Short mmCIF file of C-alpha atoms in Angstrom, two decimals:
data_model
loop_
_atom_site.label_atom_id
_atom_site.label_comp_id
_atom_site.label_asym_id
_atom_site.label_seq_id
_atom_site.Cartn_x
_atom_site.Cartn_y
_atom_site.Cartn_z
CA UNK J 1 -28.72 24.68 -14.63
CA UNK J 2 -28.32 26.48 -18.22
CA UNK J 3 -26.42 29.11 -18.99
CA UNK J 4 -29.56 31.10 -19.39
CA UNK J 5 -30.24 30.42 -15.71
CA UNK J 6 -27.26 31.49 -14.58
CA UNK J 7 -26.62 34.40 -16.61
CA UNK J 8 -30.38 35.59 -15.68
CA UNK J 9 -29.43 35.10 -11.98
CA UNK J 10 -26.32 37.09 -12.27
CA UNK J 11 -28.10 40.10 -14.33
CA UNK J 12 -30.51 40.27 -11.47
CA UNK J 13 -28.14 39.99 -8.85
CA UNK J 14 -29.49 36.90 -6.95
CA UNK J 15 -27.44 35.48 -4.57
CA UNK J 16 -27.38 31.30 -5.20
CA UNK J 17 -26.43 28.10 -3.67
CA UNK J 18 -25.57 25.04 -5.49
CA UNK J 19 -26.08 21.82 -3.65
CA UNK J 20 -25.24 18.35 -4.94
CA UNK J 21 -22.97 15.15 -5.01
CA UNK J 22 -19.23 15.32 -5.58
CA UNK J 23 -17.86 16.07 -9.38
CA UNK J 24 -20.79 17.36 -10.62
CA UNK J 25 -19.26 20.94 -12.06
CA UNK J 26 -20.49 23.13 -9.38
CA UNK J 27 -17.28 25.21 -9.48
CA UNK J 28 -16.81 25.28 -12.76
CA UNK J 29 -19.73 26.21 -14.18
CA UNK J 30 -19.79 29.21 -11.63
CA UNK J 31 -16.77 30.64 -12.38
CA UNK J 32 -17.35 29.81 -15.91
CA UNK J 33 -20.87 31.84 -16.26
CA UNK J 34 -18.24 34.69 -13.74
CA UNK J 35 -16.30 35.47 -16.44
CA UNK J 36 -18.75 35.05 -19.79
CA UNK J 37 -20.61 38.06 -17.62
CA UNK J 38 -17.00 39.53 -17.26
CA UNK J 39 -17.39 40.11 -13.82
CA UNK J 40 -14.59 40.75 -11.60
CA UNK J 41 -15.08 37.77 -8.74
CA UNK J 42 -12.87 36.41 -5.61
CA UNK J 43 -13.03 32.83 -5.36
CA UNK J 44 -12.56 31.18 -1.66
CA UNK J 45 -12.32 27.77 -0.67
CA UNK J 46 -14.01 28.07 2.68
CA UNK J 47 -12.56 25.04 4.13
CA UNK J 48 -9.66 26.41 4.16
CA UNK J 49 -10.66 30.24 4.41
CA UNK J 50 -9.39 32.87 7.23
CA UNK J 51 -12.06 34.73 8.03
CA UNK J 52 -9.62 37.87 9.36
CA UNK J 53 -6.91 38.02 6.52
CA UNK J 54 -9.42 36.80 3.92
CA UNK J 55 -12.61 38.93 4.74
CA UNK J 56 -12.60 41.27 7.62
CA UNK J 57 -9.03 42.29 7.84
CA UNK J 58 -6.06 42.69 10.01
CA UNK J 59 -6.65 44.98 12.97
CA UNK J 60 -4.57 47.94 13.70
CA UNK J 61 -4.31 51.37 15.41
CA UNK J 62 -5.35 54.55 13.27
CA UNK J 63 -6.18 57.63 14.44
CA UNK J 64 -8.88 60.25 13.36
CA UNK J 65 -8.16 63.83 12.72
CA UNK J 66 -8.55 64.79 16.14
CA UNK J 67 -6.35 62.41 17.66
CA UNK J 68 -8.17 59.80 19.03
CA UNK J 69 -7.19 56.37 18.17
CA UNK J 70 -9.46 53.27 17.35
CA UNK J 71 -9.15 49.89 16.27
CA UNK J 72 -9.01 49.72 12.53
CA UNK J 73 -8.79 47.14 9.72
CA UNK J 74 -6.41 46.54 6.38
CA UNK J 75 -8.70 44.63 4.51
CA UNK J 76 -7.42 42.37 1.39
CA UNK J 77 -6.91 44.38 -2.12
CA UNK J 78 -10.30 43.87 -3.57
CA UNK J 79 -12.33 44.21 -0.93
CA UNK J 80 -10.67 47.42 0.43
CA UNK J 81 -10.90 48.87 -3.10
CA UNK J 82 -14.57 47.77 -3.24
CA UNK J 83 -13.90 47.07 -6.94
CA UNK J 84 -15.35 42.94 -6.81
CA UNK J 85 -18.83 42.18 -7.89
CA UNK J 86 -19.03 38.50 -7.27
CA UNK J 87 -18.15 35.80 -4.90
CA UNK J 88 -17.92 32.48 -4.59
CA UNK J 89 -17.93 30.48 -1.41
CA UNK J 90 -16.52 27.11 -2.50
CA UNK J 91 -17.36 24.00 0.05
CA UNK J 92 -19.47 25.94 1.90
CA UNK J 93 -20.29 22.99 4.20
CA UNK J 94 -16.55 22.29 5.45
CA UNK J 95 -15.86 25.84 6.76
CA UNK J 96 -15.51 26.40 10.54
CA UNK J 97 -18.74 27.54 11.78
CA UNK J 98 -16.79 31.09 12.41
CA UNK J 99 -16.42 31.40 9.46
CA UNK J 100 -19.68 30.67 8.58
CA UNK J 101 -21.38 33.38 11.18
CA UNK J 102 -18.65 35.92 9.24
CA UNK J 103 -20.25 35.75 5.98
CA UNK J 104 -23.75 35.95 7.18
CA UNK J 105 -23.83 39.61 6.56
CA UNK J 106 -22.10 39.87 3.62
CA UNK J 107 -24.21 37.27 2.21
CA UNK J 108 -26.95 39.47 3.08
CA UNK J 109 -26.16 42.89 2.84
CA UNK J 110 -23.03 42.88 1.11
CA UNK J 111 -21.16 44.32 4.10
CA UNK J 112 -19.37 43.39 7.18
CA UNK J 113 -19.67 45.53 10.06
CA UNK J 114 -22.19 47.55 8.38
CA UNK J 115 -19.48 48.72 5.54
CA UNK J 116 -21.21 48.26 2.81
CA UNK J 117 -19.38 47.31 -0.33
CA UNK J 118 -20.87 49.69 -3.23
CA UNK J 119 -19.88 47.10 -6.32
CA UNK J 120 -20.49 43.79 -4.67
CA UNK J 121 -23.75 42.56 -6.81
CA UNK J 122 -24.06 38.60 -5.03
CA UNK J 123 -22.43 35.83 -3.48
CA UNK J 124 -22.90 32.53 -4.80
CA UNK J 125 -21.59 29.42 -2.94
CA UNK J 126 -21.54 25.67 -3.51
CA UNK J 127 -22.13 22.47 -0.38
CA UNK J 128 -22.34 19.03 -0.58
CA UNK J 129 -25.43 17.45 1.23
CA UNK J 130 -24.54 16.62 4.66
CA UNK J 131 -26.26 12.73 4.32
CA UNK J 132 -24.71 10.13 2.91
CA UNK J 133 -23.37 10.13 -1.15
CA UNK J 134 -25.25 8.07 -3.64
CA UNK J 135 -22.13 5.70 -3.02
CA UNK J 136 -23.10 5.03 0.48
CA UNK J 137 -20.54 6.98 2.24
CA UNK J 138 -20.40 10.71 4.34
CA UNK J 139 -19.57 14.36 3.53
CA UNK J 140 -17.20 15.40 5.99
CA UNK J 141 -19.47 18.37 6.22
CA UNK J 142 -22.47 19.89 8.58
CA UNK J 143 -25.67 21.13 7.50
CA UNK J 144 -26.35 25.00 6.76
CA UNK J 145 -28.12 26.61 9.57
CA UNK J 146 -31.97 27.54 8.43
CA UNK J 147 -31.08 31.43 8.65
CA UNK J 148 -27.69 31.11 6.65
CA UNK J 149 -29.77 29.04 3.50
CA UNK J 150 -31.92 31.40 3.84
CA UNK J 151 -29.89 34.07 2.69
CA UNK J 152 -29.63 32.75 -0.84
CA UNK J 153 -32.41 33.90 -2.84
CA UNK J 154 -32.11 30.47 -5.20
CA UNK J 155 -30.95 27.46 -4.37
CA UNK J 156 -29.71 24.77 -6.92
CA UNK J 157 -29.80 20.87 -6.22
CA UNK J 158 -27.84 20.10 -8.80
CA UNK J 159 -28.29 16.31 -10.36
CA UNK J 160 -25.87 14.01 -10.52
CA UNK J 161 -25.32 13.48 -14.01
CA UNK J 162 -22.79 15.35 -17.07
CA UNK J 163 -23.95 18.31 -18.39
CA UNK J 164 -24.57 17.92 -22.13
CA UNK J 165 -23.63 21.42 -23.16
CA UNK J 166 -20.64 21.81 -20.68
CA UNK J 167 -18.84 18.16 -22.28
CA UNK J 168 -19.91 19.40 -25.91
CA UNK J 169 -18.42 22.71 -25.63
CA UNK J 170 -15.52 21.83 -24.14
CA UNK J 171 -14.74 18.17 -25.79
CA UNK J 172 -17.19 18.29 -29.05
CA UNK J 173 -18.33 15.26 -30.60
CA UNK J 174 -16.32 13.50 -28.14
CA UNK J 175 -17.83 14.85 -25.03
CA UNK J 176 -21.23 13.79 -26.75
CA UNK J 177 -20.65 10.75 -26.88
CA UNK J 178 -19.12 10.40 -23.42
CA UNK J 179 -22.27 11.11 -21.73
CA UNK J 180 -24.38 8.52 -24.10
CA UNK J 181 -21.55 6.53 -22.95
CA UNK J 182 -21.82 7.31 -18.90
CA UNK J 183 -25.53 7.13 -19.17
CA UNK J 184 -25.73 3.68 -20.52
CA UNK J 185 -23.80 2.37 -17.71
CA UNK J 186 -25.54 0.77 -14.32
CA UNK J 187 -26.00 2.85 -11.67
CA UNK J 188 -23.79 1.39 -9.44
CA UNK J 189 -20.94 1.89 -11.57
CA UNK J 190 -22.04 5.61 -12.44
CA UNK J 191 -21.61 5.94 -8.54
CA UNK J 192 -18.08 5.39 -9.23
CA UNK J 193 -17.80 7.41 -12.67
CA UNK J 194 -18.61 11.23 -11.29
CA UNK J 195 -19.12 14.11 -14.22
CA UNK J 196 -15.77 15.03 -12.75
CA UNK J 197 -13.93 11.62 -13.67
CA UNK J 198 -15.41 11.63 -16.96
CA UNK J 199 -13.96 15.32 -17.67
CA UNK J 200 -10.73 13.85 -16.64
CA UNK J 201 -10.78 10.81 -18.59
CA UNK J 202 -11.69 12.66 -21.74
CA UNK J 203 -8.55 15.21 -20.55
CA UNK J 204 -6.43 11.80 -20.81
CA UNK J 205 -7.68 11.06 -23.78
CA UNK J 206 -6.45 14.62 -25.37
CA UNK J 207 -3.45 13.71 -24.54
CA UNK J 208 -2.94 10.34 -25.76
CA UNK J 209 -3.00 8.80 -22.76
CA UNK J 210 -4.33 5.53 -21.17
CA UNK J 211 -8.52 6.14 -19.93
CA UNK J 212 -7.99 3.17 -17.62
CA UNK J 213 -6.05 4.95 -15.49
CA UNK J 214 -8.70 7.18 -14.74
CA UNK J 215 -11.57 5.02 -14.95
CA UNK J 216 -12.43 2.21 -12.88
CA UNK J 217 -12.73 -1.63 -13.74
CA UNK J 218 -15.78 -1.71 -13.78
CA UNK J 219 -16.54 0.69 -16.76
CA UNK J 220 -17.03 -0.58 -20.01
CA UNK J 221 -13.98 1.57 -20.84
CA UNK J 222 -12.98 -0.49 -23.81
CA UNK J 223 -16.61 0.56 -25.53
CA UNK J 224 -15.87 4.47 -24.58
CA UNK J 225 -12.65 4.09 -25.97
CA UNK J 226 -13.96 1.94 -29.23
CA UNK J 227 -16.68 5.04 -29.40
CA UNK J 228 -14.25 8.01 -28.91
CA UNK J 229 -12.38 6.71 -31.87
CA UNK J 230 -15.21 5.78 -34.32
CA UNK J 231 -18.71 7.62 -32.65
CA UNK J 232 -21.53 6.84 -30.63
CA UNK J 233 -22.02 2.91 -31.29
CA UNK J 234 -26.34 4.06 -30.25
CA UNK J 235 -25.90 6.68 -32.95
CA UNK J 236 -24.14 4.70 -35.89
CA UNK J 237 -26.84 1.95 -35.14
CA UNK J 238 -29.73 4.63 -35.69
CA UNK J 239 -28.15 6.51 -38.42
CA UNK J 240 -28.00 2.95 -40.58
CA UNK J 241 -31.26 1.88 -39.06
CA UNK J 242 -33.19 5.24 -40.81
CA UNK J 243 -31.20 4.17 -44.03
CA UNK J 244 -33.38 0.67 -44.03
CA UNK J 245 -30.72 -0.46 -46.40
CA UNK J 246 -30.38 -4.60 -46.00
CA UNK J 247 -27.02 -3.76 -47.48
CA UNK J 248 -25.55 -1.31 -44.82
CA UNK J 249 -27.46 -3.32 -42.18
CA UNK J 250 -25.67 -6.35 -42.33
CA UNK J 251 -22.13 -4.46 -42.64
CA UNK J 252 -22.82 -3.13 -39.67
CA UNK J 253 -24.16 -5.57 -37.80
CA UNK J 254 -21.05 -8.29 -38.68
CA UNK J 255 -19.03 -5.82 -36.73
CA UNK J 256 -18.11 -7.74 -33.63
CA UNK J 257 -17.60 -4.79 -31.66
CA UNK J 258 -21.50 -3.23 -33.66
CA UNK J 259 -22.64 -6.64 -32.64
CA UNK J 260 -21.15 -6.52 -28.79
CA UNK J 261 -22.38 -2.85 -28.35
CA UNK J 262 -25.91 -2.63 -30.35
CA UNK J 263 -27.33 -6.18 -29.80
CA UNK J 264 -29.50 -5.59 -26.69
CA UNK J 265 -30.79 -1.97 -28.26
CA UNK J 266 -31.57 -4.24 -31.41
CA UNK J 267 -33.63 -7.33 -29.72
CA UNK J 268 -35.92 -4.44 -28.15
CA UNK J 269 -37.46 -3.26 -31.01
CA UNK J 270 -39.46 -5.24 -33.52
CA UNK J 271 -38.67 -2.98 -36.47
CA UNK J 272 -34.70 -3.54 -35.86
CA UNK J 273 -35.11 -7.35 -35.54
CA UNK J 274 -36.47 -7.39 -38.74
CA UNK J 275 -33.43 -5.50 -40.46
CA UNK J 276 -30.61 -7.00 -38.30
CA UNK J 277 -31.37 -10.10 -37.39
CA UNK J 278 -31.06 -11.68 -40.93
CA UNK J 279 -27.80 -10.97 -40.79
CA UNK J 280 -26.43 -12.51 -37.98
CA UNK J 281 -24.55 -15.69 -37.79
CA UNK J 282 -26.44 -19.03 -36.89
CA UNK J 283 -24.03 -19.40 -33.77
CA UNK J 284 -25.14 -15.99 -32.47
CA UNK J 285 -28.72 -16.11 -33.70
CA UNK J 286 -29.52 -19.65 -31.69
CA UNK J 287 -28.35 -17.68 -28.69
CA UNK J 288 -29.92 -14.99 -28.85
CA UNK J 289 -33.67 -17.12 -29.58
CA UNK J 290 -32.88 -18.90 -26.14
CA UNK J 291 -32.40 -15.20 -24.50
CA UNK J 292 -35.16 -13.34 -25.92
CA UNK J 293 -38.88 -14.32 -26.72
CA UNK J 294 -39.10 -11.64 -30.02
CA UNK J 295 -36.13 -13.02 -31.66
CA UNK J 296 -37.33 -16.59 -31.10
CA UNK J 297 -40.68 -15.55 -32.65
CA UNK J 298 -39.31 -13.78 -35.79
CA UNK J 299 -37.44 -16.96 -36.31
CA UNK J 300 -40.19 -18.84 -36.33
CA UNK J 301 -41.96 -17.02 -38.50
CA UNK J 302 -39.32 -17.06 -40.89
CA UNK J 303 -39.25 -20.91 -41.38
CA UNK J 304 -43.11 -20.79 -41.64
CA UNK J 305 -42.81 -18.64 -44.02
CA UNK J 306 -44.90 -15.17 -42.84
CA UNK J 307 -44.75 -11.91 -44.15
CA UNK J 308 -42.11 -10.55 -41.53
#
């Protein structure tokens, strides 16, 4: 879901449904690519949308120039003005099915009751999937009826994961390194971590305030924390690992917190043993031999004295 996608989408004026797990940045990156196409948009939350003072109108009397009367609607500002060219349809999934039936022509044909709406270009809306979350637990939602999906000429499953370019532009380095950060945890505990959480949690951290309220247990937050403060500990190990430099090596690996952070990336990789592991005190070093078959093997070596 790049920007490139979504601003080709919107040139072409292709109506589009997101789908995907909670805290993903459905919404936001919708209204986001919305106003970078300076488009003037409505945004409803359809759970809690009414279809009559939100959409179709208010009905009243009005009569015509020769003096019969008929049933008439006040519409809301923009749509009476027929000056919006976007929509969103937030939580598409919780609305009442009313409301649901009440869009299916303007989804369509950009019109309700066959009033067309000249500058209306597309609709875009966002659901969560009616099964069960990658946590285990329900939507309070229903499935989209065949014919209403079928209005949307593209439709998104979006993945649960951060977006790379949506943290860097909005958090920099920082946001970077919060997504190395989220994708190096287990999945279980990235079941409890959404995109959304991590946003906030880097929010906290703008303003000086505490992560572990907004992350759970769980999380190594200590080591996001540790790499908000001094970079990516995966990145520092590569950057001194290119250098080759015994020197720089063993500085960085006698940082407990390097050590605590780097040490299973290091024992994978045959070229890294052989830079870092020199360095390492015996304490650690006999540990690590009983944990992992390479490092016991480039030990031996050593005392036999091989070409390592």
């Amino acid at each position: 879901m790049t920007n490139d996608k979504l601003d080709f989408w919107i040139a072409n004026n292709l109506n589009v449904l997101f789908r995907g797990e909670k805290g993903t940045g459905k919404t936001t990156r919708v209204l986001e690519a919305f106003e970078r196409n300076r488009l003037k948009w409505l945004y409803f939350s359809t759970s809690t949308l009414d279809v009559w003072t939100d959409i179709i109108g208010i009905p009243r009397e009005a009569t015509d120039k020769n003096g019969v009367k008929y049933l008439d609607f006040i519409r809301p500002k923009a749509l009476a003005e027929d000056s919006v060219q976007a929509i969103m349809f937030d939580e598409i999934s919780r609305s009442h099915k009313k409301t649901r039936n009440a869009i299916m022509e303007l989804i369509q044909f950009k019109s309700l009751n066959g009033k067309k709406f000249n500058n209306l270009r597309l609709i875009w809306a966002a659901t969560n999937p009616a099964e069960e979350d990658i946590s285990g637990r329900s939507y309070d939602v229903e499935d989209l009826d065949p014919a209403q999906e079928d209005r949307f000429h593209v439709i998104v499953d979006v993945p649960y994961k951060p977006d790379r370019d949506f943290f860097s532009s909005k958090f920099g380095a920082d946001g970077l390194n919060a997504v190395d950060w989220w994708f190096d945890l287990t999945p279980e505990v990235q079941k409890q971590v959404s995109p959304r959480r991590l946003e906030y949690a880097l929010s906290m951290n703008l303003i000086g305030g505490d992560l572990r309220d907004i992350l759970p247990k769980s999380a190594n937050v200590t080591k996001l924390m540790q790499e908000l403060k001094g970079g990516s500990f995966k990145k520092n190990l590569m950057k001194v690992f290119s250098t080759g430099n015994s020197k720089e090596a063993k500085k960085f690996i006698c940082n407990i917190n390097n050590f605590d952070n780097c040490i299973d990336e290091i024992v994978k990789n045959d070229k890294m043993i052989a830079l870092f592991i020199p360095h390492i005190e015996d304490e650690k070093l006999s540990d690590l031999a009983l944990k992992n078959d390479k490092v016991q093997k480039f030990i031996d070596a050593a005392i036999a004295g091989k070409n390592v």
